[in-house]
Tab-separated table of C-alpha atoms in Angstrom:
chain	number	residue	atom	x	y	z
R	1	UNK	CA	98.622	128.093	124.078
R	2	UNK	CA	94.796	127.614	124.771
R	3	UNK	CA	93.490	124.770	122.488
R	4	UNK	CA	91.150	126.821	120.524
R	5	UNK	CA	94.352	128.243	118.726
R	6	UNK	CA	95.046	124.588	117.288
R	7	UNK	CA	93.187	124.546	113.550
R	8	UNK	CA	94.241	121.386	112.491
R	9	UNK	CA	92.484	119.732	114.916
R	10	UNK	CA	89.103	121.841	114.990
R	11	UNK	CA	87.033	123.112	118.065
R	12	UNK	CA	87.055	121.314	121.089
R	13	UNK	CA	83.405	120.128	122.898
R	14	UNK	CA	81.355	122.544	124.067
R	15	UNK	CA	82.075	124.054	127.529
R	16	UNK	CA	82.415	120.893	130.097
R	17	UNK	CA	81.077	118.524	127.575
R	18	UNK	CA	81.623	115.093	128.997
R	19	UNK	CA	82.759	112.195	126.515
R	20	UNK	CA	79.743	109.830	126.269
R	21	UNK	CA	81.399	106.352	126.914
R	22	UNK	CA	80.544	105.200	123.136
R	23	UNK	CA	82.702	107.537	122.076
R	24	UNK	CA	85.364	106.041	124.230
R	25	UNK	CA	84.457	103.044	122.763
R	26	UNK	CA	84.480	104.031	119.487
R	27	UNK	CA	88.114	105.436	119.645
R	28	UNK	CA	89.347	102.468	121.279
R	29	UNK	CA	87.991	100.468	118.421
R	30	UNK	CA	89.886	103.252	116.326
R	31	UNK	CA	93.392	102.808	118.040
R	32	UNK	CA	92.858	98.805	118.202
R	33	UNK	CA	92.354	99.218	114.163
R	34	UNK	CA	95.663	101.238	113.668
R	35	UNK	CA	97.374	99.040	115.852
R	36	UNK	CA	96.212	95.866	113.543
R	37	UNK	CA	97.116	98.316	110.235
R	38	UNK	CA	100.706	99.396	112.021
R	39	UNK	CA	101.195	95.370	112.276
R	40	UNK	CA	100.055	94.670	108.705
R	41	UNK	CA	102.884	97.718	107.545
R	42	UNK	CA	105.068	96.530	109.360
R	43	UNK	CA	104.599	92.707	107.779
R	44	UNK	CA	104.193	94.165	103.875
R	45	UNK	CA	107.592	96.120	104.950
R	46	UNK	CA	109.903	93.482	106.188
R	47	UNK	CA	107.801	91.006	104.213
R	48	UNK	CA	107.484	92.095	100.788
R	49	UNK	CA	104.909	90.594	98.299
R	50	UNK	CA	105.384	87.197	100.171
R	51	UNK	CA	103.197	89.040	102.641
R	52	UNK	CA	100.679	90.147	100.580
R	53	UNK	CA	99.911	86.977	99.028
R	54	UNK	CA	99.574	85.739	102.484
R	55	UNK	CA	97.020	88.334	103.165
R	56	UNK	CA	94.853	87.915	100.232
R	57	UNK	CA	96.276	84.920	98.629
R	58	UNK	CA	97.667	84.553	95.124
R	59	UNK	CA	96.267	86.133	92.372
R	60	UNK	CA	97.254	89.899	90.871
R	61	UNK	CA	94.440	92.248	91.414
R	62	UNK	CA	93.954	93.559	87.750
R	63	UNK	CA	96.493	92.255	86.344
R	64	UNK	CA	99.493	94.657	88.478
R	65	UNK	CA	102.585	93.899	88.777
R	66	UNK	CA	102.657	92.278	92.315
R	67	UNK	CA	106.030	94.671	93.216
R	68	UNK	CA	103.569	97.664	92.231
R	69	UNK	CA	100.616	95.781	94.071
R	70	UNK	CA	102.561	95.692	97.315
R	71	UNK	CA	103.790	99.493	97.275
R	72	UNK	CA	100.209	100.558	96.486
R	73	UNK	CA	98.879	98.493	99.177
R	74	UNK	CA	101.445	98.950	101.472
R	75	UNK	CA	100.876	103.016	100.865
R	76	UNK	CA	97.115	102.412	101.543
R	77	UNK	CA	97.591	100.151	104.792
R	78	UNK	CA	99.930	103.049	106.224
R	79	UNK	CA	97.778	105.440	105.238
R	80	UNK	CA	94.630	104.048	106.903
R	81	UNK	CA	96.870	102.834	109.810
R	82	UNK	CA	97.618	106.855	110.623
R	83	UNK	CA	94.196	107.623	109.844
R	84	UNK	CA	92.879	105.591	112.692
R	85	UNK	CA	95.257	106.855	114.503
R	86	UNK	CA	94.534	110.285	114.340
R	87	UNK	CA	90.773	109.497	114.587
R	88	UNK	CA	90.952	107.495	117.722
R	89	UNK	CA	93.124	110.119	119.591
R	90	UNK	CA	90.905	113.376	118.440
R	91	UNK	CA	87.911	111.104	119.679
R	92	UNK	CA	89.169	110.950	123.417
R	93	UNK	CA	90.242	114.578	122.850
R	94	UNK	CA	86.292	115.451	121.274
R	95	UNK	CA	87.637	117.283	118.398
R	96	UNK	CA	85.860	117.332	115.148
R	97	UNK	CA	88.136	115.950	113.173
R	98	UNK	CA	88.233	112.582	115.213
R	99	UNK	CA	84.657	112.620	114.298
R	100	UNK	CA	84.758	113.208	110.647
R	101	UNK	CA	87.672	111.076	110.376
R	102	UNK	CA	85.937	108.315	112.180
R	103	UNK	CA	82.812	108.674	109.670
R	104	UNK	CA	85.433	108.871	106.515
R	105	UNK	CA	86.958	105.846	107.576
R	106	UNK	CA	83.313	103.345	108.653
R	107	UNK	CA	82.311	104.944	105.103
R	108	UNK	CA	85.874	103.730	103.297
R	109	UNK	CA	85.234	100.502	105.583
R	110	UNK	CA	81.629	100.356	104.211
R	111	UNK	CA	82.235	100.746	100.657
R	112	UNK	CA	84.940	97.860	100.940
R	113	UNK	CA	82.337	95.613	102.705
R	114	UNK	CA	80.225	96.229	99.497
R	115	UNK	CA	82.823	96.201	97.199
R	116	UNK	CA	84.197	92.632	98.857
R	117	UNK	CA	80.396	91.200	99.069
R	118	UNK	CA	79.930	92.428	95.223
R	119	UNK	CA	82.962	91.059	93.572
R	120	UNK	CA	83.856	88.265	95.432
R	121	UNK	CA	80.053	87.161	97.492
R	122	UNK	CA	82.405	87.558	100.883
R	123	UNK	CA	80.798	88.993	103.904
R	124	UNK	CA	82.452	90.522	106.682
R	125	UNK	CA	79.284	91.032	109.302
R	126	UNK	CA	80.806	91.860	112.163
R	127	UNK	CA	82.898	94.602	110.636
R	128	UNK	CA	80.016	96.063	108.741
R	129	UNK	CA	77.753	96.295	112.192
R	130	UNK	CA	80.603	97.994	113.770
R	131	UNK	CA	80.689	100.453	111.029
R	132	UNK	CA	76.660	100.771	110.337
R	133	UNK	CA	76.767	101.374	114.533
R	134	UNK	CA	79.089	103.803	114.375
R	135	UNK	CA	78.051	106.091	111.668
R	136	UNK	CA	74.274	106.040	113.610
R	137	UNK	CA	75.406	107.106	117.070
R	138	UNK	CA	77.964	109.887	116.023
R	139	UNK	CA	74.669	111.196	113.761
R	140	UNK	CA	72.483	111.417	116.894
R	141	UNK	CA	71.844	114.853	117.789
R	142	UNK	CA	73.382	114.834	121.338
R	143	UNK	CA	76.848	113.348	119.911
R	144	UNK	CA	77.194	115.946	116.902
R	145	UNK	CA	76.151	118.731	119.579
R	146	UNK	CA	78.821	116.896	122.071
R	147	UNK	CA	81.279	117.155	119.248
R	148	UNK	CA	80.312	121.309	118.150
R	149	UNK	CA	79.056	119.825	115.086
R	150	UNK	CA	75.265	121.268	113.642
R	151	UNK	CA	73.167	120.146	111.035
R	152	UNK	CA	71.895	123.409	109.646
R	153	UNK	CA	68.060	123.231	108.493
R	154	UNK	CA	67.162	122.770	104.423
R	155	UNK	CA	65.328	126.460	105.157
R	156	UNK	CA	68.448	128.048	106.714
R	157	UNK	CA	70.578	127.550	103.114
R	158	UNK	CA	67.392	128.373	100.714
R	159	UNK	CA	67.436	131.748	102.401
R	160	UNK	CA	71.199	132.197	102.540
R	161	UNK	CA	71.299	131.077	99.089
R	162	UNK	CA	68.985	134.161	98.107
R	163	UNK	CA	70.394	136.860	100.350
């Protein structure tokens, strides 16, 4: 079946795109990031809460039960794990949805940063340059094209908005 049939993972790159070697980057940052969520998983599985306080110490985050703490972030962990996943494979493959997930998850990963830096003063710079990088190069023009994604003008929607 010709890929263009597949609509879970959206339209491939335009005819003979080549992938720009950020974007290779970029999903091998994606896979190394579900490989370190698989491994955390994997820990809060076989671990329990033990591992959770081990991850972010001891302390219930709003007052949880820490049994209810660890499913929730154990749910979350897994969930981001296949996430990055998914978005590092559909990034070698240039399929849309590698790059929305890819911006869904350095804009989840950005939110945390400020969340973390908020609440607690903790800064994690490294992490938010990756993520501030990232959502700037798959916005440039040449990598949304690369990807079949357009930015439609502010005068292209007034006017479909009337007609």
């Amino acid at each position: 079946p010709p890929s263009s049939a597949r609509a879970d993972a959206g339209p491939g790159p335009t005819a003979h795109a080549r992938r720009p070697a950020a974007v290779t980057i970029l999903a091998t940052l994606q896979l190394l990031s579900a490989a370190a969520f698989g491994l955390i998983f994997a820990a809060l599985l076989a671990v329990g809460p033990a591992a959770l306080e081990g991850l972010v110490g001891s302390g219930s985050a709003g007052g949880l039960d820490i049994a209810l703490e660890t499913w929730v972030v154990t749910i979350l962990v897994g969930s981001l794990g296949v996430a990055a996943l998914a978005a590092g494979i559909l990034l070698l493959r240039m399929r849309q949805l590698g790059w929305t997930l890819t911006m869904l998850l350095a804009g989840i990963g950005l939110a945390s940063s400020i969340y973390l830096w908020w609440a607690q003063g903790t800064t994690l710079t490294i992490p938010v340059m990756v993520q501030v990088v990232t959502v700037f190069y798959l916005n440039q023009r040449q990598v949304r094209v690369a990807f079949g994604i357009s930015r439609r003008r502010a005068s292209d929607t007034l006017e479909q908005g009337r007609g």
